[in-house]
Tab-separated table of C-alpha atoms in Angstrom:
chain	number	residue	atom	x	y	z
A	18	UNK	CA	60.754	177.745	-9.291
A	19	UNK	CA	63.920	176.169	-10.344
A	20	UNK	CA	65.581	176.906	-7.547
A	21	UNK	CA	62.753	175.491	-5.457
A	22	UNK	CA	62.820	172.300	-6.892
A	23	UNK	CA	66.893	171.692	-7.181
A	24	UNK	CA	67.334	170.963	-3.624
A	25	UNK	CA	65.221	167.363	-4.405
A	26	UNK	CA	66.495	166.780	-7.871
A	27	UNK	CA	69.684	167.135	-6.307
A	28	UNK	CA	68.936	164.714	-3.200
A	29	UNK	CA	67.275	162.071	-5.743
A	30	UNK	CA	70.223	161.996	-7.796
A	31	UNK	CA	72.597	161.449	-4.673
A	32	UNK	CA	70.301	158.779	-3.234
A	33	UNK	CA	70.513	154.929	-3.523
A	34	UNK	CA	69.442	153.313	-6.320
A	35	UNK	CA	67.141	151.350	-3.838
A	36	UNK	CA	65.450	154.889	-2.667
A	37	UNK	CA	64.459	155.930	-5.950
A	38	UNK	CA	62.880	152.170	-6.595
A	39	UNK	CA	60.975	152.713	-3.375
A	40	UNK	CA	59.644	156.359	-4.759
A	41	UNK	CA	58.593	154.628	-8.276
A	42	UNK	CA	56.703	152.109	-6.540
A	43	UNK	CA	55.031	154.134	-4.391
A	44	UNK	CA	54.172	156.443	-6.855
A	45	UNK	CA	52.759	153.783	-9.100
A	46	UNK	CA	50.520	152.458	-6.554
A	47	UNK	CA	49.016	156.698	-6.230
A	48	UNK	CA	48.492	157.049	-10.032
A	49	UNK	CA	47.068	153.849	-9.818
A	50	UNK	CA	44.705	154.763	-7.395
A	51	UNK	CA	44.260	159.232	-8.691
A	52	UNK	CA	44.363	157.731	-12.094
A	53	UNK	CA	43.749	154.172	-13.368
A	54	UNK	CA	43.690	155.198	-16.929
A	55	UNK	CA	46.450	156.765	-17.092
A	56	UNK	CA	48.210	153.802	-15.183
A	57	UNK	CA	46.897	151.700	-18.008
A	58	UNK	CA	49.157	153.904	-20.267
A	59	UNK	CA	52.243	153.683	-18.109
A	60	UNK	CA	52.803	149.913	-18.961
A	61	UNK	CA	54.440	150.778	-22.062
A	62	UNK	CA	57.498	152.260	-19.678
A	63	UNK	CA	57.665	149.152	-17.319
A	64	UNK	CA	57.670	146.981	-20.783
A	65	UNK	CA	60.618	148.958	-22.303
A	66	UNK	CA	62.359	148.244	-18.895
A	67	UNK	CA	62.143	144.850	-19.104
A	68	UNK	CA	62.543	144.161	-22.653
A	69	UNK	CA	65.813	146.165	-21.804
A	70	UNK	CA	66.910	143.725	-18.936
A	71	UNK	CA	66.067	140.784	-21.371
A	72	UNK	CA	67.480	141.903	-24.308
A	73	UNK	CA	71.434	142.792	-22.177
A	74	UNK	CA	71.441	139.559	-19.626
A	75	UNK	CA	72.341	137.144	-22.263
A	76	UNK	CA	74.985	139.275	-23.397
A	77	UNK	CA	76.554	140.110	-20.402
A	78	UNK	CA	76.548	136.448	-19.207
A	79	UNK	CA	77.982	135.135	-22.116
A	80	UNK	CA	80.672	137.612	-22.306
A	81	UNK	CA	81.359	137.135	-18.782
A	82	UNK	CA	81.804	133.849	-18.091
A	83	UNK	CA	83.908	133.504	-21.399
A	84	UNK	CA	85.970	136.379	-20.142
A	85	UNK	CA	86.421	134.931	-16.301
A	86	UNK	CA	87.543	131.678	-17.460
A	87	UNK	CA	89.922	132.571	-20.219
A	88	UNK	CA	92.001	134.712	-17.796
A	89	UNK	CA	91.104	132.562	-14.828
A	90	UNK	CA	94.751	131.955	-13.529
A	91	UNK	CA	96.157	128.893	-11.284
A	92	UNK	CA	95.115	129.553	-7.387
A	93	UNK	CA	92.351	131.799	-8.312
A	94	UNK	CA	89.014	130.551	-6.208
A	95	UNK	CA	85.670	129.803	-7.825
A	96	UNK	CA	83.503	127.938	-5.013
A	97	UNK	CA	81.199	126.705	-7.505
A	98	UNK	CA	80.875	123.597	-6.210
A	99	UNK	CA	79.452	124.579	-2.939
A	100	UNK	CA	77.166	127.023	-4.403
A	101	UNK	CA	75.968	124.088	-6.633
A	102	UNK	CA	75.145	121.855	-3.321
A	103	UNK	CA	73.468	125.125	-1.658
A	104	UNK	CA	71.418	125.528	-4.623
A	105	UNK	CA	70.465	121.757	-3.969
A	106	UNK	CA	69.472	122.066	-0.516
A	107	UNK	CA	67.758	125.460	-0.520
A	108	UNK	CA	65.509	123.970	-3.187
A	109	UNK	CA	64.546	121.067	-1.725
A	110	UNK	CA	64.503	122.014	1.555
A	111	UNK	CA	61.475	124.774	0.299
A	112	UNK	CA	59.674	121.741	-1.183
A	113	UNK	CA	59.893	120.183	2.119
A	114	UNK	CA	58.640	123.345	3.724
A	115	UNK	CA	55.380	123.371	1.052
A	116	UNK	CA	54.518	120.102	1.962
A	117	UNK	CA	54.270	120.401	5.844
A	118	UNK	CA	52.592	123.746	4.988
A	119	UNK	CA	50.029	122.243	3.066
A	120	UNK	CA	49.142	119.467	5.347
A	121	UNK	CA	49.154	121.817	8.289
A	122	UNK	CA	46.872	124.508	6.475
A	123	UNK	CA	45.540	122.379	3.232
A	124	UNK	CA	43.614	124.274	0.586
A	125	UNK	CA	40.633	123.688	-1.861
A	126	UNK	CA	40.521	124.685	-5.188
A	127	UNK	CA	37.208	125.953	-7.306
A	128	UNK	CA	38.221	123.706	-10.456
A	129	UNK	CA	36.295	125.762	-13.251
A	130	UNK	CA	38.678	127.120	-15.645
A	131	UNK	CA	39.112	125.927	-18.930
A	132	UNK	CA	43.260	125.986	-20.831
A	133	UNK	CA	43.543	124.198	-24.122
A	134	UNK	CA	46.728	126.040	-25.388
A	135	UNK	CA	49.436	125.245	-22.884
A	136	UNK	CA	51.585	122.387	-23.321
A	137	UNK	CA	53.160	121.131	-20.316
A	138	UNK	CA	55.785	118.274	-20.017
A	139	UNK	CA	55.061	114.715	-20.105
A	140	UNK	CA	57.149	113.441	-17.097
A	141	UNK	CA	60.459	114.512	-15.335
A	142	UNK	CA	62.382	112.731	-18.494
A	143	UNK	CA	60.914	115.488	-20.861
A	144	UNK	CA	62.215	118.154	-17.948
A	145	UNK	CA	65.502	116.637	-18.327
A	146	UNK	CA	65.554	115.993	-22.496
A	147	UNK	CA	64.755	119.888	-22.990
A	148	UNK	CA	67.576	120.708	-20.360
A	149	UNK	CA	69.965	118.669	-22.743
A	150	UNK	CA	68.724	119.946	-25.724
A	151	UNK	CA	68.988	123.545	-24.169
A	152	UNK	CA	73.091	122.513	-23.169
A	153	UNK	CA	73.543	121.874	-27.026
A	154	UNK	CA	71.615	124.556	-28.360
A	155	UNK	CA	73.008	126.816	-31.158
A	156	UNK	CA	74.883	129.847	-29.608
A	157	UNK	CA	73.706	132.204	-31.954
A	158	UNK	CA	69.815	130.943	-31.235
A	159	UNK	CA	70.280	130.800	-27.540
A	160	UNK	CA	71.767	134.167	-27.472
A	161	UNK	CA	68.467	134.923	-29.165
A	162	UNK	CA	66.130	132.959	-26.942
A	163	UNK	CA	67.844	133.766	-23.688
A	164	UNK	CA	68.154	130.091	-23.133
A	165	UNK	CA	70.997	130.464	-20.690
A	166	UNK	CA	71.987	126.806	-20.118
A	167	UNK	CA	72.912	126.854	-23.883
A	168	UNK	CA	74.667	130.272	-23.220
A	169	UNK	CA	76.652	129.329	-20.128
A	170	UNK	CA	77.952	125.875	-22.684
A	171	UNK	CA	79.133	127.547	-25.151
A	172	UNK	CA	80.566	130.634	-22.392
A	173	UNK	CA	82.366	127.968	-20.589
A	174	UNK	CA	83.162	125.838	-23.887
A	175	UNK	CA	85.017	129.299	-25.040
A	176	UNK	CA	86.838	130.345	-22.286
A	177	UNK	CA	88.346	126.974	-21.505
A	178	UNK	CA	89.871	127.047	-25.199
A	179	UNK	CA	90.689	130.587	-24.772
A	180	UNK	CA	93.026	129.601	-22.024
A	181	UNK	CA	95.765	129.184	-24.296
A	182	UNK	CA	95.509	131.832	-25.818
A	183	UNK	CA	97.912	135.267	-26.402
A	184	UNK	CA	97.341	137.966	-23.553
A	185	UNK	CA	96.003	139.600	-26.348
A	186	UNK	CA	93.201	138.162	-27.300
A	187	UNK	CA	92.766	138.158	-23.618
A	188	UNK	CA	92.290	141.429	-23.091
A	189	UNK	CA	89.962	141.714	-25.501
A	190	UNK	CA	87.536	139.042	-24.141
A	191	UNK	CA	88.398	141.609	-20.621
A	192	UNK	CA	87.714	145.025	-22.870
A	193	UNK	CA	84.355	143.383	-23.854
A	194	UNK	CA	82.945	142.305	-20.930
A	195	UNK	CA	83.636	145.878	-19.213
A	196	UNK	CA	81.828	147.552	-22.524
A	197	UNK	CA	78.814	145.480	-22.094
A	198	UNK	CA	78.924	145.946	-18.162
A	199	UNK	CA	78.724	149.359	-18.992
A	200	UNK	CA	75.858	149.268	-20.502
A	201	UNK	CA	73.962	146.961	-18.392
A	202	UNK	CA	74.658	149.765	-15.741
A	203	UNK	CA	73.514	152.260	-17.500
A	204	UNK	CA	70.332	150.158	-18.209
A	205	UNK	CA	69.327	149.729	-14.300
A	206	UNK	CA	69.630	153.308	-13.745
A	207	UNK	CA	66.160	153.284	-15.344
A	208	UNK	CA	64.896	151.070	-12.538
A	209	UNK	CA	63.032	153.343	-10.985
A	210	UNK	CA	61.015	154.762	-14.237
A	211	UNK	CA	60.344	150.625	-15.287
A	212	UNK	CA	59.072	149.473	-12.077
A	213	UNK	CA	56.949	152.877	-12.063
A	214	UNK	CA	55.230	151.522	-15.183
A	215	UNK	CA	55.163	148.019	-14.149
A	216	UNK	CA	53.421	148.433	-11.194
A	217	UNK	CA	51.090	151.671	-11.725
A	218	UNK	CA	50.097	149.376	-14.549
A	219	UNK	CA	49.855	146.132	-13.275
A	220	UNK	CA	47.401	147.388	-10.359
A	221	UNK	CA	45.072	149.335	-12.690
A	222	UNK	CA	44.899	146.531	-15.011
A	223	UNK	CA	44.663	143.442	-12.340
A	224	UNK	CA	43.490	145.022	-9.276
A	225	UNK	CA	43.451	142.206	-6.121
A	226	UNK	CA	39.459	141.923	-6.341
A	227	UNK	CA	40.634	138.276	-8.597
A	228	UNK	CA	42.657	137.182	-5.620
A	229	UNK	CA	39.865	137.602	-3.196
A	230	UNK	CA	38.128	133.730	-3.553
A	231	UNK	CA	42.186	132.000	-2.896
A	232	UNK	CA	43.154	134.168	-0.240
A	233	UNK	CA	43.982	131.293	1.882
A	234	UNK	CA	46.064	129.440	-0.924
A	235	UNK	CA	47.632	132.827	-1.168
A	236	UNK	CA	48.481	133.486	1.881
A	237	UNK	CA	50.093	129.619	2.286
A	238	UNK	CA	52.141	130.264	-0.716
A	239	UNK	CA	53.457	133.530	0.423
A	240	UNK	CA	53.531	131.930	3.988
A	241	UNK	CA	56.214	129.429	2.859
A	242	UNK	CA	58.275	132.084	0.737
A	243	UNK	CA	58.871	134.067	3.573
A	244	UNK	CA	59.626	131.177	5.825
A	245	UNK	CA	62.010	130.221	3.735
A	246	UNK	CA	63.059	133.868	3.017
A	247	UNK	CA	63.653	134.731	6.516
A	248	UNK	CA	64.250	131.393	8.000
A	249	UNK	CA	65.710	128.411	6.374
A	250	UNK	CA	67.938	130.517	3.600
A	251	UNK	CA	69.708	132.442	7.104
A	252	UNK	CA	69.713	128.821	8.707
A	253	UNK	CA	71.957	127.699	5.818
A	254	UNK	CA	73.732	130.804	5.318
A	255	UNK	CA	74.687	130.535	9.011
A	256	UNK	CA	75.654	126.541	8.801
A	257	UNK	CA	77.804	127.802	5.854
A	258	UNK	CA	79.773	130.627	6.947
A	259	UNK	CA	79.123	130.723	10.927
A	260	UNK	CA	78.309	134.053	11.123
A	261	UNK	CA	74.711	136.462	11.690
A	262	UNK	CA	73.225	135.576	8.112
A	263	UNK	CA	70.711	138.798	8.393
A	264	UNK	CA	72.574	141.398	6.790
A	265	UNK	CA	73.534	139.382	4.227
A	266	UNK	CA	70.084	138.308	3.693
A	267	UNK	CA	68.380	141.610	4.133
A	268	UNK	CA	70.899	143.270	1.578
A	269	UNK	CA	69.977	140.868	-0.925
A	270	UNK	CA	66.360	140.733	-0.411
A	271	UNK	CA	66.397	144.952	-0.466
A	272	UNK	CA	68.688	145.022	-3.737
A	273	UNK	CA	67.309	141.893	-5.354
A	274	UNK	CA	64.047	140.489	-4.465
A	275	UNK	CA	63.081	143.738	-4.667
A	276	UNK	CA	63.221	144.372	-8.398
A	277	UNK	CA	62.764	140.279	-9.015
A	278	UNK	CA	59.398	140.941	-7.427
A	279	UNK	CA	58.261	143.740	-10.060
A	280	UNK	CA	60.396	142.136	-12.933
A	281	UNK	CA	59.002	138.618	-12.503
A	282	UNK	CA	61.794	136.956	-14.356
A	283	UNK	CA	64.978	135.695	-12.951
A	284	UNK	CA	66.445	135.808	-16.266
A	285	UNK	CA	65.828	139.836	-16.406
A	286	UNK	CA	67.336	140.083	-13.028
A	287	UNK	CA	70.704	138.684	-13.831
A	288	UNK	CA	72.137	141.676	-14.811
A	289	UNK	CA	70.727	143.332	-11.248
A	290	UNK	CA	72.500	140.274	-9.405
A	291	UNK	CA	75.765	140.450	-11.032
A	292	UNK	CA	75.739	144.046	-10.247
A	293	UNK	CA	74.492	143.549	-6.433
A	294	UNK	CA	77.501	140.640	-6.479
A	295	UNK	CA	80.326	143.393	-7.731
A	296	UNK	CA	79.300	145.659	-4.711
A	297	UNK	CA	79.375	142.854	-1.890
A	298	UNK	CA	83.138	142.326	-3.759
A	299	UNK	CA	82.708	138.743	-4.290
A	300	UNK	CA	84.915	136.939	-6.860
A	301	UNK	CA	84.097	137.693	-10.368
A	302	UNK	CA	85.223	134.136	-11.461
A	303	UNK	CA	82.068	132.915	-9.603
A	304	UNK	CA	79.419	134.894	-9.782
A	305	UNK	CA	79.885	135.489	-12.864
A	306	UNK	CA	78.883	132.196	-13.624
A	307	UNK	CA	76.716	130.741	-10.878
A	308	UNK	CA	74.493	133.798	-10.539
A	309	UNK	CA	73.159	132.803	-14.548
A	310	UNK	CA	73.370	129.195	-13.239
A	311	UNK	CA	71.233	129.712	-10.634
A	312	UNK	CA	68.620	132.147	-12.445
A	313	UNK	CA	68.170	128.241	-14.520
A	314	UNK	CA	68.243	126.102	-11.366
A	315	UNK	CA	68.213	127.786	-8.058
A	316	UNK	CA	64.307	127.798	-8.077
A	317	UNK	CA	62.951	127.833	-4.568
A	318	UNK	CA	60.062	129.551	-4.802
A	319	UNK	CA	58.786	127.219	-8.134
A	320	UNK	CA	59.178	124.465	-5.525
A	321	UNK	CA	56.820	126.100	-3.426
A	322	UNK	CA	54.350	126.804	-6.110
A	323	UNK	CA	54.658	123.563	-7.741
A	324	UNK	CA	54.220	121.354	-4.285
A	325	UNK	CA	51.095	123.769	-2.929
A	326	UNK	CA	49.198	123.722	-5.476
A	327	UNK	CA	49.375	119.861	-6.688
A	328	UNK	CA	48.375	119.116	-3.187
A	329	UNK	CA	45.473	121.759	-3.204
A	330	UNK	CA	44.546	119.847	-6.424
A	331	UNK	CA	44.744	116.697	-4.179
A	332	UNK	CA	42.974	118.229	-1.159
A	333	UNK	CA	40.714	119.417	-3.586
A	334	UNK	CA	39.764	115.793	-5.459
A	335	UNK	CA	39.887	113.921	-2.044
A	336	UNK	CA	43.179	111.739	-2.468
A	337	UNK	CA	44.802	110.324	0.827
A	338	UNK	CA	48.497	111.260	0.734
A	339	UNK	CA	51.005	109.064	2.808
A	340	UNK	CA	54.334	110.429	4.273
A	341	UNK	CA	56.660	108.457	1.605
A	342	UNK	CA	54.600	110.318	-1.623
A	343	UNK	CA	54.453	113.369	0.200
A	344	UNK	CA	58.513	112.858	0.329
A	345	UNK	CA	58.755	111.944	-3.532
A	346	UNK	CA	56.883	114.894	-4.024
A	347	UNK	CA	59.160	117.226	-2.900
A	348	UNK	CA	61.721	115.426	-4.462
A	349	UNK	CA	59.911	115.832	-7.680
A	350	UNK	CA	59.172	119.131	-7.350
A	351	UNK	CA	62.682	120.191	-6.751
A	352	UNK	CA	63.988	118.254	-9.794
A	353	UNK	CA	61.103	120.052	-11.379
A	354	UNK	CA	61.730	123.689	-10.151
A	355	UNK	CA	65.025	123.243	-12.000
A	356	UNK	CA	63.675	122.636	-15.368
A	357	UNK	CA	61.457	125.919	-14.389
A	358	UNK	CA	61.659	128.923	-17.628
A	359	UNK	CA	63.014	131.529	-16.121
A	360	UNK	CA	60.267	133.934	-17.333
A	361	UNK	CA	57.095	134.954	-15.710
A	362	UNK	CA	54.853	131.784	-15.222
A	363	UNK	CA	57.499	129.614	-15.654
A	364	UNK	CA	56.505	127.231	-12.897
A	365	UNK	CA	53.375	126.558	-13.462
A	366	UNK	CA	53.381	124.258	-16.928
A	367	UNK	CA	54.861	121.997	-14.354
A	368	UNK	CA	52.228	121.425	-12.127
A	369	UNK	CA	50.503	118.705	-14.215
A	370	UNK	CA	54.005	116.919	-14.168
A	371	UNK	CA	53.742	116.875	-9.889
A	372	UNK	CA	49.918	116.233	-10.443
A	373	UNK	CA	50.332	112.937	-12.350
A	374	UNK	CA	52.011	111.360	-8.958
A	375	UNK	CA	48.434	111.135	-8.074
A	376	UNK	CA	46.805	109.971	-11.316
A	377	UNK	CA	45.217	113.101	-11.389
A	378	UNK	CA	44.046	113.946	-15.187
A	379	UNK	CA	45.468	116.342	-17.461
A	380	UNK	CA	42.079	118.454	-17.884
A	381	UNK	CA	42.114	119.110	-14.202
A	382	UNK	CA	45.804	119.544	-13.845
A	383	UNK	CA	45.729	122.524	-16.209
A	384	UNK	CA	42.985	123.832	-14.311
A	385	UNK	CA	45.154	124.396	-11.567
A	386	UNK	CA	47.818	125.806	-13.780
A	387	UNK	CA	44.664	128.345	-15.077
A	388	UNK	CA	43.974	129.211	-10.867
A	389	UNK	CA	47.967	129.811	-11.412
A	390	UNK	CA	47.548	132.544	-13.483
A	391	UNK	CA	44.913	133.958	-11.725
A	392	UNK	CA	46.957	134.100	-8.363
A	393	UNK	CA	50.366	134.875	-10.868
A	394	UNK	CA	49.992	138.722	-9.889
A	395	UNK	CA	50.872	138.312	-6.182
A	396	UNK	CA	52.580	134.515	-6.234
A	397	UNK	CA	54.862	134.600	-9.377
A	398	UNK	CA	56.066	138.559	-7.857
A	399	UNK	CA	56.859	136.535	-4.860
A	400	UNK	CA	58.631	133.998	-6.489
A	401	UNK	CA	60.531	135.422	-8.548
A	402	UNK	CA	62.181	138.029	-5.672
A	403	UNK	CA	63.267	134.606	-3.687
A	404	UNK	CA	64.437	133.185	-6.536
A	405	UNK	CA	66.734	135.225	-7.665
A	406	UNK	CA	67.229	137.007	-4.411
A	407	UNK	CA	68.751	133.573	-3.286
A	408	UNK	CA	71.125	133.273	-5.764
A	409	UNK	CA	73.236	135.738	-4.659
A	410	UNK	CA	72.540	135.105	-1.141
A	411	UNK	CA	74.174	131.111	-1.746
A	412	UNK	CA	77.202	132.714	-4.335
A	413	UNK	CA	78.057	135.088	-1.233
A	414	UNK	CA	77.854	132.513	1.481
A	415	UNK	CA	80.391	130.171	-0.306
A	416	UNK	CA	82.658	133.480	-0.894
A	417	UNK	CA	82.185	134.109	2.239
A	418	UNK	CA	83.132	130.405	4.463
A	419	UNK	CA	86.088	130.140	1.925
A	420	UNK	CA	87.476	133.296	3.591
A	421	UNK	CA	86.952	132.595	7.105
C-alpha cells in the first residue's frame, strides 16, 4: 500500500505550488458537496492559514523595505514613480469602466436590509484624515494592526537614516529580512491545506442560493473585473513596456489572483506577491516597497464595487445622472478605493461616501452596503484577486519598460 501510493506523494511534492492550490480547491468544493458538515469543520484550517498570512505580512514588509533602502546604493533603479502613476490610471480607469457598465446594463436593488453597527466615513476628507493619521501611527501599534501605510513610514523613515550607517549594521537589517523571508515561505507552502478549508467551508456555510435574487448586479460587477482583468490592465501593460502583456498578466492572475480570490485580503496576500515578484526577478528595491503600497492604494476592483453599486442605489431610487456627475463619480470612487481597508469588506463602508453625491440618505446607503455583504462571497473573492493580482502586474511592467 505504501508503495502504491508513493508514486503521487512523490508527484505532489514535485509539482507547482499552483497545482496543489488547484487540487485543494477542487477538493473543497467535493467535501463540500459528499459532506457539508464536515466542510463546516474545515474552516478552522483555512482560518489558521490566514491568520498566518496576516500575522507575517507586516513583518516582512517592514523589514524589507527598511532593509532595501538602507543598502540601496547610488545607480540602483527603483521605478516607483511609474508604478505610482500606473496605480493611478488602472484605478480610475476601472471606475470609468463601472460607470459605462452600469448605464449600459443598470441594476435595481431590493432595499430591505437593516445595518445599525457600521460606521462609514463622513466625506472624502475623513478618507484622507485616517490616511494621515495611519502615516503617523505608532510603529509598534501598526505593526500590530497591520496598518501598512504607518508600516511603510516608519520602514522608509528607518532605512533612509540607516543609510549612514556601518556595513555592519547593514547586514544585519540584510540577515533579518532573509530570516523572516524564510519563514513567510515556509508559511505559503500551506496554501494548499488553507484554501482547502477556506473554500470547503465557505460553500457549506454560504452556498450561492443568497446570490440568486442579484444575479444581474453580480454578473455586472464580475463583468467589469474581468474587463479590466483581461483588457484594460494588458492595454496599459502593453502602452508601458511595448510588448504581448498576456503572459505577464496570466502569470500573475494564476499565482496571485488566485489565492487573493480565496484569501480576500490584499493585506494577507503581500507576502504571496513579494514572493511571485522574487521569481519574475524584478528589483527587490521596488517591489519590496510598492507591492505593500499598492495592497493600500492600488484598489481597482473597490472602484468597481464602489461605482456599481451607488449607481444601482441610484437606478434603484430613480435619480437622473448627467455625464459630468457620472465623471466625478469615478473620480470619487477612485480617491475612495484608495482609502479602501485592505481586509475582506473593505470597500464597502465606502459606498455611503459615493452615495451622498446624490443626496441619497444614510439609512439607505447602508442598505446597499448590507446587499454588499450579501453578494461579498462571490464580489469581494473577485476583488480582492484583481487587486492584488494588479499590483504586481504594474511593479513588473515598470521593471520591465526600464529595461527595454
Amino acid at each position: 500500500m505504501t508503495q502504491a501510493t508513493n508514486p503521487f506523494l512523490n508527484w505532489l511534492m514535485r509539482s507547482s505550488l499552483v497545482m496543489q492550490i488547484l487540487i485543494g480547491l477542487i477538493a473543497g468544493i467535493v467535501l463540500a458537496l459528499v459532506a457539508p458538515s464536515a466542510a463546516q469543520a474545515t474552516g478552522f484550517i483555512g482560518s489558521v492559514f490566514v491568520t498566518a498570512l496576516k500575522a507575517v505580512a507586516p513583518i516582512l514588509v517592514f523589514v524589507l523595505v527598511a532593509s532595501s533602502i538602507a543598502n540601496h546604493k547610488q545607480g540602483q533603479p527603483t521605478h516607483i514613480k511609474p508604478i505610482l502613476w500606473l496605480y493611478v490610471i488602472g484605478t480610475l480607469s476601472a471606475s470609468v469602466i463601472a460607470v459605462l457598465a452600469s448605464f449600459l446594463f443598470p441594476s435595481t436593488l431590493t432595499l430591505v436590509a437593516h445595518t445599525s453597527d457600521i460606521s462609514p466615513p463622513e466625506g472624502i476628507s475623513s478618507v484622507l484624515q485616517t490616511l494621515l493619521l495611519s502615516i503617523v501611527d505608532n510603529p509598534v501599534n501598526a505593526l500590530i494592526n497591520a496598518n501598512f501605510m504607518g508600516i511603510l513610514a516608519w520602514a522608509i523613515g528607518l532605512g533612509i537614516a540607516f543609510r549612514h550607517a556601518s556595513e555592519t549594521t547593514r547586514t544585519v537589517f540584510t540577515d533579518l529580512a532573509d530570516g523572516v523571508s524564510s519563514i513567510v515561505r515556509f508559511v505559503i507552502r500551506f496554501a494548499p491545506l488553507g484554501i482547502f478549508g477556506l473554500v470547503s467551508s465557505t460553500l457549506a456555510t454560504s452556498g450561492f442560493d443568497a446570490l440568486a435574487g442579484y444575479l444581474h448586479l453580480l454578473v455586472v460587477l464580475i463583468g467589469c473585473m474581468l474587463l479590466v482583468a483581461f483588457v484594460v490592465n494588458p492595454l496599459i501593460v502593453y502602452w508601458k513596456t511595448r510588448r504581448n502583456p498576456y503572459p505577464l498578466v496570466l502569470t500573475c492572475l494564476r499565482e496571485s489572483g488566485i489565492t487573493a480570490f480565496f484569501t480576500r485580503s490584499s493585506a494577507a496576500n503581500v507576502p504571496v506577491n513579494l514572493g511571485l515578484c522574487e521569481r519574475l526577478g524584478l528589483h527587490e528595491d521596488t517591489y519590496s516597497v510598492s507591492i505593500p503600497l499598492g495592497a493600500t492604494i492600488n484598489m481597482a476592483g473597490a472602484a468597481i464595487t464602489i461605482t456599481v453599486l451607488t449607481l444601482a442605489a441610484v437606478e434603484t431610487l430613480g435619480i437622473s445622472v448627467d455625464i459630468p456627475t457620472a465623471l466625478l463619480l469615478s473620480i470619487v470612487a477612485a480617491v475612495c478605493a484608495c482609502g479602501a481597508s485592505g481586509v475582506a469588506g473593505g470597500s464597502l463602508l465606502l459606498i455611503p461616501l459615493a452615495c451622498s453625491l446624490f443626496g441619497i440618505p444614510s439609512e439607505i446607503a447602508m442598505q446597499v452596503v448590507a446587499v454588499g455583504f450579501i453578494i461579498g462571497v462571490v464580489q469581494d473573492s473577485a476583488e480582492t484577486a484583481l487587486n492584488s493580482s494588479t499590483d504586481v502586474i504594474f511593479t513588473a511592467a515598470a521593471c520591465q519598460a526600464k529595461e527595454a
